XYZ file of C-alpha atoms in Angstrom:
633
model
C 0.000 0.000 0.000
C 1.196 3.424 -0.802
C 0.871 5.663 2.065
C 2.536 8.877 2.554
C 2.136 10.607 5.769
C 3.281 14.018 5.680
C 2.590 16.193 8.486
C 2.774 19.563 7.577
C 3.176 22.629 9.415
C 5.398 25.170 8.836
C 5.905 28.646 8.717
C 6.191 31.217 6.458
C 5.080 34.406 5.201
C 4.472 37.866 5.896
C 2.467 39.903 3.572
C 1.191 43.263 4.274
C 2.022 41.914 7.689
C 5.295 43.776 7.608
C 3.211 46.858 8.169
C 1.670 45.251 11.235
C 3.228 45.066 14.665
C 4.831 41.837 15.745
C 3.345 40.205 18.821
C 4.926 41.683 21.924
C 5.860 38.191 23.125
C 5.329 35.680 20.329
C 4.884 32.021 21.310
C 8.004 29.879 21.350
C 7.900 27.240 18.606
C 9.083 23.643 19.001
C 8.677 20.902 16.421
C 9.203 17.175 16.047
C 9.412 16.084 12.397
C 9.211 12.340 11.767
C 9.337 10.724 8.332
C 9.833 7.141 7.261
C 10.110 5.540 3.806
C 10.128 1.916 4.913
C 7.423 -0.052 6.647
C 8.335 -2.249 9.603
C 5.850 -4.799 8.230
C 6.839 -6.948 5.243
C 5.036 -6.591 1.946
C 4.502 -2.821 1.858
C 5.934 -0.752 -0.974
C 8.848 1.464 0.016
C 8.100 5.162 -0.286
C 10.394 7.338 -2.344
C 10.081 10.820 -0.859
C 8.985 10.647 2.783
C 12.577 11.398 3.813
C 12.636 14.369 1.408
C 9.438 15.670 2.984
C 10.982 15.349 6.424
C 14.045 17.294 5.300
C 11.922 20.036 3.712
C 9.763 20.379 6.823
C 12.912 20.686 8.892
C 14.102 23.550 6.705
C 10.754 25.312 6.933
C 10.479 24.919 10.697
C 14.028 26.134 11.152
C 12.686 29.621 10.382
C 10.329 29.441 13.383
C 11.720 27.101 16.015
C 13.670 28.071 19.104
C 17.378 27.222 19.040
C 17.587 23.503 19.753
C 13.796 23.221 19.560
C 13.608 21.281 16.303
C 14.148 17.506 16.051
C 14.298 15.493 12.830
C 13.792 11.733 12.871
C 14.274 10.183 9.450
C 16.592 7.914 7.521
C 17.884 9.907 4.549
C 18.504 7.916 1.401
C 21.523 8.537 -0.828
C 19.851 11.111 -3.076
C 18.389 13.072 -0.157
C 21.778 13.121 1.602
C 23.235 14.860 -1.436
C 20.425 17.409 -1.471
C 20.565 18.105 2.304
C 24.137 17.359 3.463
C 23.808 19.602 6.523
C 21.017 17.391 7.874
C 22.991 14.133 7.753
C 24.526 14.543 11.252
C 21.220 15.818 12.692
C 18.843 13.116 11.530
C 18.189 10.049 13.681
C 16.384 6.828 12.750
C 12.589 7.113 13.301
C 12.267 4.357 15.909
C 9.805 4.369 18.790
C 12.609 4.856 21.315
C 13.967 7.867 19.416
C 10.484 9.389 19.274
C 10.130 8.884 23.023
C 13.583 10.353 23.662
C 12.813 13.396 21.480
C 9.527 13.899 23.342
C 11.333 13.847 26.707
C 13.944 16.346 25.513
C 11.387 18.728 24.019
C 9.104 18.416 27.053
C 11.944 19.565 29.340
C 12.732 22.534 27.086
C 9.064 23.483 26.784
C 8.539 23.337 30.557
C 11.513 25.675 30.994
C 10.116 28.180 28.490
C 6.631 28.041 30.048
C 8.116 28.796 33.461
C 9.484 32.025 32.004
C 5.926 33.093 31.193
C 5.889 32.472 27.417
C 3.327 30.456 25.532
C 4.489 27.505 23.418
C 3.310 26.101 20.093
C 4.382 22.509 19.447
C 4.190 20.868 16.025
C 4.216 17.147 15.336
C 4.827 16.392 11.666
C 4.903 12.926 10.147
C 5.489 11.657 6.612
C 5.408 7.957 5.844
C 3.203 4.890 5.924
C -0.099 4.802 7.779
C -2.854 2.233 8.059
C -6.015 1.308 9.940
C -6.890 -1.943 11.699
C -10.380 -2.527 13.126
C -11.113 1.177 13.099
C -7.879 2.243 14.853
C -5.327 4.133 12.820
C -1.575 4.046 13.260
C 1.601 5.504 11.797
C 4.496 3.251 10.894
C 7.849 3.947 12.495
C 10.963 2.026 11.551
C 10.368 -0.635 14.212
C 6.677 -0.582 15.222
C 3.289 1.072 14.952
C 2.601 4.469 16.524
C -1.130 4.671 17.215
C -3.592 7.212 18.562
C -2.833 6.347 22.189
C 0.896 6.843 21.582
C 0.202 10.188 19.931
C -2.017 11.383 22.771
C 0.575 10.299 25.335
C 3.253 12.254 23.452
C 1.105 15.392 23.314
C 0.307 15.140 27.034
C 3.985 14.666 27.852
C 5.103 17.653 25.803
C 2.376 19.775 27.458
C 2.593 22.787 25.148
C 0.156 25.700 25.310
C -1.081 24.603 21.899
C -0.159 21.598 19.794
C -0.607 21.127 16.046
C -0.702 17.679 14.443
C -0.232 17.493 10.675
C -0.604 14.113 9.029
C -0.228 13.311 5.348
C -0.824 9.591 5.213
C -3.197 6.918 4.212
C -5.936 6.683 6.828
C -4.619 9.639 8.829
C -8.126 10.422 10.102
C -8.201 7.261 12.206
C -4.970 8.197 13.981
C -6.640 11.143 15.727
C -10.154 9.676 15.783
C -10.020 5.919 16.473
C -13.366 4.204 16.157
C -14.585 1.869 18.846
C -16.657 -1.212 18.132
C -20.383 -0.550 18.099
C -22.421 2.553 17.400
C -22.565 4.619 14.257
C -19.712 3.961 11.870
C -19.180 7.502 10.656
C -18.610 10.882 12.266
C -20.176 14.267 11.535
C -18.480 17.671 11.989
C -20.383 18.051 15.264
C -19.086 14.682 16.452
C -15.512 15.559 15.573
C -15.493 18.979 17.220
C -16.998 17.493 20.358
C -14.707 14.445 20.492
C -11.492 16.326 19.790
C -12.531 19.111 22.118
C -13.030 16.630 24.940
C -9.912 14.521 24.319
C -7.487 17.107 22.936
C -8.819 20.592 23.742
C -5.555 22.421 23.011
C -4.634 20.394 19.906
C -5.315 21.262 16.279
C -5.186 18.725 13.474
C -4.621 19.006 9.737
C -5.121 15.667 8.002
C -4.709 14.590 4.406
C -7.612 12.130 4.596
C -11.015 12.342 6.282
C -11.725 8.625 5.795
C -9.839 5.456 4.927
C -8.002 6.572 1.805
C -4.592 6.703 0.200
C -2.393 9.680 -0.553
C 0.213 9.928 -3.261
C 3.766 10.972 -4.001
C 4.801 12.788 -7.156
C 8.310 12.300 -8.515
C 8.386 15.721 -10.183
C 7.801 17.311 -6.776
C 10.062 14.814 -4.962
C 7.368 14.979 -2.319
C 3.943 13.822 -1.305
C 1.230 15.806 -3.083
C -0.453 16.916 0.127
C 2.822 17.852 1.825
C 3.916 19.971 -1.113
C 0.628 21.875 -1.167
C 0.639 22.421 2.595
C 4.244 23.660 2.665
C 3.440 26.199 -0.047
C 0.509 27.397 2.046
C 2.586 27.607 5.196
C 5.242 29.628 3.416
C 2.632 32.304 2.766
C 0.534 31.271 -0.202
C -2.431 30.428 2.080
C -2.542 33.836 3.794
C -5.707 34.996 2.035
C -6.227 38.169 4.094
C -2.506 39.082 4.175
C -2.447 39.489 7.962
C 0.625 37.322 8.502
C -1.363 34.524 10.173
C -2.308 31.230 8.518
C -5.515 29.907 10.036
C -6.791 26.346 9.823
C -9.643 27.325 7.528
C -7.258 29.243 5.253
C -5.016 26.187 4.961
C -7.957 23.856 4.389
C -9.361 26.130 1.675
C -5.949 26.634 0.075
C -5.158 22.909 -0.111
C -8.662 21.993 -1.304
C -8.742 24.659 -4.011
C -5.189 23.854 -5.127
C -6.174 20.249 -5.876
C -9.747 20.703 -7.082
C -8.903 20.708 -10.811
C -7.056 17.358 -10.719
C -9.230 15.078 -12.897
C -8.666 11.827 -10.996
C -10.332 11.998 -7.538
C -7.765 9.521 -6.180
C -5.105 12.234 -6.355
C -7.256 14.878 -4.656
C -6.735 14.864 -0.887
C -9.874 14.884 1.256
C -8.794 17.112 4.104
C -9.878 17.404 7.684
C -8.836 20.530 9.578
C -9.782 21.749 13.029
C -7.786 24.117 15.197
C -7.209 24.139 18.953
C -10.343 24.944 20.899
C -12.483 23.358 18.123
C -12.062 26.504 16.030
C -11.459 26.599 12.280
C -10.298 30.208 12.720
C -7.499 29.233 15.110
C -3.972 30.144 14.023
C -1.975 27.332 12.483
C 1.212 29.391 12.200
C 2.040 33.043 12.864
C 4.454 34.183 10.181
C 5.071 37.485 11.913
C 7.155 35.586 14.473
C 9.555 34.007 11.951
C 13.061 34.125 13.431
C 15.133 34.145 10.251
C 13.987 34.072 6.636
C 14.060 35.769 3.250
C 10.765 37.416 2.283
C 9.763 37.233 -1.373
C 7.176 39.900 -2.218
C 4.796 39.696 -5.176
C 2.832 42.764 -6.293
C -0.889 42.910 -5.639
C -2.083 43.915 -9.106
C -1.603 40.923 -11.404
C -2.876 37.391 -11.063
C 0.205 35.187 -11.160
C 0.992 31.471 -11.022
C 4.516 30.661 -9.847
C 6.766 27.676 -9.263
C 9.816 28.094 -6.993
C 12.919 25.878 -7.240
C 16.201 26.151 -5.374
C 19.656 26.239 -6.962
C 19.695 22.430 -7.186
C 16.408 22.388 -9.074
C 14.458 21.058 -6.079
C 10.846 22.246 -6.182
C 9.844 24.055 -2.988
C 6.545 25.807 -3.642
C 3.785 26.466 -6.135
C 1.097 29.105 -5.941
C -1.610 30.818 -7.974
C -2.311 34.294 -6.575
C -5.554 36.164 -7.148
C -5.296 39.574 -8.775
C -5.566 42.541 -6.438
C -3.984 40.981 -3.347
C -0.290 41.180 -2.369
C 1.709 38.121 -1.401
C 4.742 37.638 0.823
C 6.486 34.271 0.980
C 8.926 33.380 3.751
C 11.810 31.205 2.574
C 14.838 29.697 4.332
C 17.958 31.604 3.305
C 19.582 28.485 1.840
C 16.537 27.898 -0.349
C 16.331 31.518 -1.512
C 19.988 31.682 -2.558
C 20.130 30.969 -6.286
C 16.372 30.422 -6.399
C 14.587 30.093 -9.729
C 11.034 31.358 -10.151
C 8.933 30.212 -13.093
C 5.761 32.064 -14.064
C 3.421 29.592 -15.726
C 1.418 30.882 -18.650
C 3.754 33.791 -19.386
C 5.716 34.222 -22.652
C 9.116 32.513 -22.583
C 10.913 35.871 -22.519
C 9.256 36.766 -19.221
C 8.662 33.320 -17.798
C 11.665 32.547 -15.569
C 13.855 34.513 -13.167
C 16.738 33.655 -10.865
C 18.034 35.281 -7.676
C 21.783 34.924 -7.480
C 22.510 36.030 -3.929
C 20.447 37.026 -0.948
C 21.039 38.123 2.609
C 18.961 36.516 5.389
C 16.242 38.625 7.051
C 15.779 40.822 3.981
C 12.932 41.294 1.520
C 13.225 40.905 -2.227
C 10.802 41.891 -4.968
C 9.973 39.461 -7.738
C 10.720 42.248 -10.180
C 14.337 42.262 -8.952
C 15.091 38.770 -10.225
C 17.271 38.359 -13.311
C 15.819 36.548 -16.373
C 16.757 32.870 -16.449
C 16.413 29.851 -18.761
C 12.975 28.318 -19.208
C 12.923 24.854 -17.569
C 11.989 21.804 -19.621
C 8.508 20.385 -19.101
C 8.143 16.623 -18.614
C 5.106 14.839 -20.018
C 3.318 11.557 -19.476
C 1.509 10.126 -16.493
C 2.269 13.257 -14.463
C 0.142 15.479 -16.686
C -3.015 15.492 -14.644
C -1.117 16.352 -11.461
C -0.063 19.565 -13.196
C -3.592 20.745 -12.547
C -2.393 21.479 -9.017
C -2.798 25.209 -8.331
C -4.816 25.714 -11.519
C -7.297 27.891 -9.586
C -6.162 31.250 -8.121
C -6.343 31.602 -4.349
C -7.092 34.715 -2.350
C -9.889 36.402 -0.384
C -12.512 35.735 -3.060
C -11.596 32.051 -3.354
C -11.649 31.683 0.446
C -15.078 33.325 0.687
C -16.436 31.079 -2.083
C -15.021 28.005 -0.333
C -16.695 28.883 2.958
C -19.991 29.713 1.227
C -19.961 26.410 -0.667
C -19.274 24.486 2.531
C -22.212 26.163 4.259
C -24.576 25.376 1.387
C -23.469 21.765 0.811
C -24.545 18.776 2.897
C -22.381 18.269 5.963
C -19.290 16.156 5.268
C -18.934 12.681 6.710
C -15.725 11.420 8.291
C -14.305 8.035 9.137
C -15.714 5.715 6.466
C -13.322 2.827 5.909
C -12.921 0.716 2.775
C -14.162 -2.242 4.795
C -17.264 -0.243 5.728
C -18.068 0.352 2.091
C -17.629 -3.292 1.184
C -19.630 -4.454 4.191
C -22.397 -2.001 3.299
C -22.575 -3.532 -0.166
C -22.712 -7.038 1.299
C -25.371 -5.983 3.773
C -27.537 -4.471 1.024
C -27.188 -7.609 -1.090
C -28.179 -9.775 1.882
C -30.909 -7.339 2.821
C -32.393 -7.531 -0.665
C -32.375 -11.346 -0.641
C -33.928 -11.529 2.844
C -36.559 -8.956 1.925
C -37.561 -10.843 -1.232
C -38.081 -14.049 0.754
C -39.876 -12.219 3.525
C -42.221 -10.428 1.175
C -43.327 -13.752 -0.287
C -44.093 -14.997 3.201
C -45.763 -11.725 4.127
C -48.073 -11.947 1.122
C -49.294 -15.340 2.360
C -49.712 -14.068 5.920
C -51.328 -10.837 4.724
C -53.811 -12.895 2.691
C -54.510 -15.071 5.706
C -55.104 -11.996 7.851
C -57.441 -10.436 5.307
C -59.359 -13.664 4.663
C -59.700 -14.289 8.393
C -60.989 -10.752 8.958
C -63.537 -10.976 6.138
C -64.420 -14.624 6.854
C -65.044 -14.207 10.577
C -67.099 -11.077 9.898
C -69.160 -12.844 7.209
C -69.911 -15.772 9.504
C -71.125 -13.428 12.220
C -73.135 -11.281 9.805
C -75.150 -14.190 8.431
C -76.249 -15.181 11.895
C -79.685 -14.003 12.784
C -79.155 -12.419 16.193
C -78.353 -8.744 16.562
C -75.326 -9.288 18.805
C -73.555 -11.423 16.200
C -74.314 -8.992 13.398
C -72.965 -6.053 15.407
C -69.851 -8.030 16.243
C -69.447 -8.960 12.581
C -69.706 -5.329 11.465
C -67.117 -4.359 14.070
C -64.742 -7.113 13.003
C -65.136 -6.201 9.344
C -64.508 -2.491 9.919
C -61.538 -3.217 12.145
C -60.087 -5.688 9.656
C -60.481 -3.422 6.642
C -58.997 -0.459 8.507
C -55.941 -2.249 9.872
C -55.271 -4.271 6.739
C -55.579 -1.111 4.631
C -53.197 0.767 6.924
C -50.818 -2.197 6.799
C -50.905 -2.219 3.006
C -50.183 1.528 2.820
C -47.198 1.190 5.183
C -45.823 -1.748 3.217
C -46.030 0.241 -0.019
C -44.183 3.185 1.565
C -41.221 1.122 2.809
C -37.761 1.404 1.306
C -37.097 -0.907 -1.610
C -33.840 -2.775 -0.760
C -33.105 -3.536 -4.416
C -33.482 0.134 -5.365
C -31.252 1.049 -2.422
C -28.563 -1.362 -3.637
C -28.760 0.058 -7.177
C -28.430 3.601 -5.839
C -25.450 2.613 -3.688
C -23.737 0.864 -6.614
C -24.275 3.879 -8.864
C -22.787 6.233 -6.269
C -19.798 3.933 -5.755
C -19.153 3.960 -9.518
C -19.316 7.763 -9.688
C -15.795 9.185 -9.055
C -17.281 12.557 -8.116
C -19.506 11.107 -5.381
C -18.345 11.361 -1.788
C -18.204 7.751 -0.509
C -18.673 8.934 3.059
C -21.923 10.691 2.264
C -23.059 7.685 0.214
C -22.575 5.274 3.112
C -24.078 7.731 5.603
C -27.144 8.229 3.392
C -27.683 4.474 3.097
C -27.082 4.089 6.835
C -29.797 6.687 7.489
C -32.237 5.011 5.137
C -31.574 1.576 6.613
C -32.336 2.919 10.068
C -35.442 4.625 8.706
C -36.440 1.272 7.210
C -35.861 -0.347 10.579
C -37.994 2.321 12.282
C -40.758 1.621 9.767
C -40.475 -2.103 10.417
C -40.699 -1.580 14.154
C -43.713 0.694 13.790
C -45.448 -1.822 11.514
C -44.466 -4.613 13.890
C -46.055 -2.837 16.852
C -49.224 -2.258 14.830
C -49.363 -5.882 13.720
C -48.726 -7.172 17.210
C -51.476 -4.946 18.615
C -53.876 -6.092 15.914
C -52.929 -9.729 16.507
C -53.772 -9.505 20.173
C -57.019 -7.683 19.341
C -58.032 -10.477 16.969
C -57.119 -13.132 19.514
C -59.134 -11.214 22.086
C -62.021 -10.906 19.631
C -61.844 -14.649 18.981
C -61.843 -15.350 22.709
C -64.897 -13.102 23.198
C -66.686 -14.748 20.255
C -65.926 -18.190 21.678
C -67.182 -17.106 25.104
C -70.411 -15.778 23.566
C -70.928 -19.012 21.589
C -70.422 -21.152 24.678
C -72.694 -18.880 26.676
C -75.379 -19.261 24.010
C -74.902 -23.053 24.153
C -75.536 -22.943 27.907
C -78.718 -20.979 27.298
C -80.005 -23.573 24.893
C -79.252 -21.771 21.601
C -79.438 -23.710 18.378
C -76.560 -25.936 17.309
C -76.003 -23.955 14.093
C -75.676 -20.656 15.968
C -73.142 -22.095 18.412
C -71.056 -23.727 15.666
C -71.021 -20.487 13.626
C -69.723 -18.619 16.664
C -67.019 -21.208 17.251
C -65.978 -21.072 13.592
C -65.837 -17.254 13.707
C -63.742 -17.541 16.874
C -61.348 -19.942 15.156
C -61.024 -17.723 12.079
C -60.308 -14.681 14.280
C -57.669 -16.700 16.146
C -56.044 -17.628 12.832
C -55.969 -13.957 11.847
C -54.504 -13.008 15.229
C -51.764 -15.628 14.996
C -51.023 -14.467 11.427
C -50.548 -10.878 12.582
C -48.347 -11.942 15.477
C -46.165 -14.077 13.201
C -45.722 -11.169 10.823
C -44.851 -8.827 13.668
C -42.229 -11.085 15.187
C -40.793 -12.242 11.845
C -40.520 -8.670 10.538
C -38.574 -7.528 13.554
C -36.007 -10.329 13.627
C -34.673 -10.202 10.044
C -34.157 -6.468 9.521
C -33.030 -5.726 13.040
C -30.424 -8.468 12.898
C -28.881 -7.057 9.719
C -28.757 -3.480 10.983
C -27.394 -4.735 14.300
C -24.602 -6.534 12.442
C -23.775 -3.347 10.548
C -23.566 -1.151 13.631
C -21.874 -3.506 16.084
C -19.638 -5.966 14.235
C -16.092 -5.014 15.353
C -14.360 -7.141 12.729
C -13.341 -4.522 10.163
C -11.260 -6.653 7.861
C -8.238 -5.291 6.083
C -9.194 -5.618 2.421
C -6.623 -5.954 -0.391
C -5.722 -2.614 -1.949
C -4.109 -1.679 -5.235
C -2.030 1.497 -5.022
C -0.323 3.603 -7.663
C 2.683 5.880 -7.225
C 3.214 8.212 -10.243
C 6.846 8.242 -11.330
C 8.697 9.879 -14.160
C 7.843 8.004 -17.331
C 5.378 5.631 -15.690
C 3.954 4.497 -12.383
C 4.641 1.998 -9.607
C 1.802 -0.346 -8.641
C 1.601 -2.145 -5.298
C -0.897 -4.600 -3.834
C -1.332 -4.871 -0.085
C -3.741 -6.757 2.130
C -4.461 -9.851 4.162
C -5.609 -12.761 2.077
């Protein structure tokens, strides 16, 4: 399975923020960056660029972190060592013990800073493999799994004023929101804000997946797709209102809009973002507090789409700025030195610029760059990923994003691949059970109707007034309840139509699988509520008919004791028997209806065995793609 976890957080930018005052005492920043290419479990494909993502995050956080407040745990491969030679002596293997040791070291430093009266922001960033087992997500370190309990223990140990968790991995949602057996299988925004607020009130999360899903690397970026987008946002491209602060909603909108034009939905990350205090407006990173960086300023007037590469050709950021809003990117000095900026869509003569030399803690204008050579453009399987950043981002795009989210149905989080497959199996079983049951119900419904009409007819043909009145009552009661029963049966969900609708939604790449499963879940429970309501009605009617039969039998026997004619007594006994048959028929329908449907829905909501299904993953690479199959067979 191809999973790339890339926690992102970072830093970066200052726009018209240079005109604003810096915070009088900005929070101290500490960060733990963990990335891992290799899975500790056999059979998983090795990632190509998780170590590169870790190195890039380290460079970005170096602009913000306190001296000695940044730890990098990764195993750099040969190519990444050449690109980041200064990080070779700093990086340690991403084992569980090294994570624990880094947490202890950072916790001691953070406690010391907090004693001095300063607030602390702590960032945990991870890039690598991730998975989910029975609803519980985990990250893969070099030697073992790192699950939600490990993450919560780390955050409690560090004890920062605010913590920010950024995960770019397959199934990252389940790492911060493990699902327990039983209950509803999906989460709503209300659920998530309440759960995270109760468990992690001072922690914000930015996740690449809001359900069980895969995320992808891109060889042209030498990075995970989500990580690359997030780093660009954190370096300033996501600061829609140019106030120097990147909020969670700004980052969510920026990343979503950046990827929205990618044709294949598999490559579009489905984000989940929620800041500390359950607020989407909480600050993810304050760029006004950057300790050391080069600020690249872009004029407000034109709309511009840029790609930034360092002197080694390594791609660091992409952006597409709306017209009419200024932009200020914060860049590490080593990245800015010799940087090449490409303006996509411009004529070749004005398409590329380079910056030969730069002094840290200074600002440079894009107009001050010297013209440079136009880079070659690769083609092939990567083409659709070039739709990244096709849509400009700024205040208007942010406002449209928030308006669309308010007008659309609420998102659904936490749907696993196993859930989707089990829902299909349940609907198929449900349809088969319902077909068999409806055949039986037709027989029982006919028996109920015949018994109601038959017992009434027997009583009506008798000569005495009491029998005729009882017959009229039975007939009216039977027609009313059988008619109501028929109407309710006609209004019930059609399981076969529900299965067809589910299959059509699953085949539609634009459909949200979470909403599809949640919609079917709602309709199944509505079906169950209908069945229970019908069952109560049928059970009530069954007991009424049995009671009516008992009364009729009592009257017949009473008439026998008074010397009534044999024919009158026998007619009463027959009417009593027919009413009893109708009552038993209603009771059988009531009890049979309840058991089948309720059992299936109960299995759906409570079965803890969420099996790990085989998955086929694709990693785009230059000139082709790498396919991997993972699962338990």
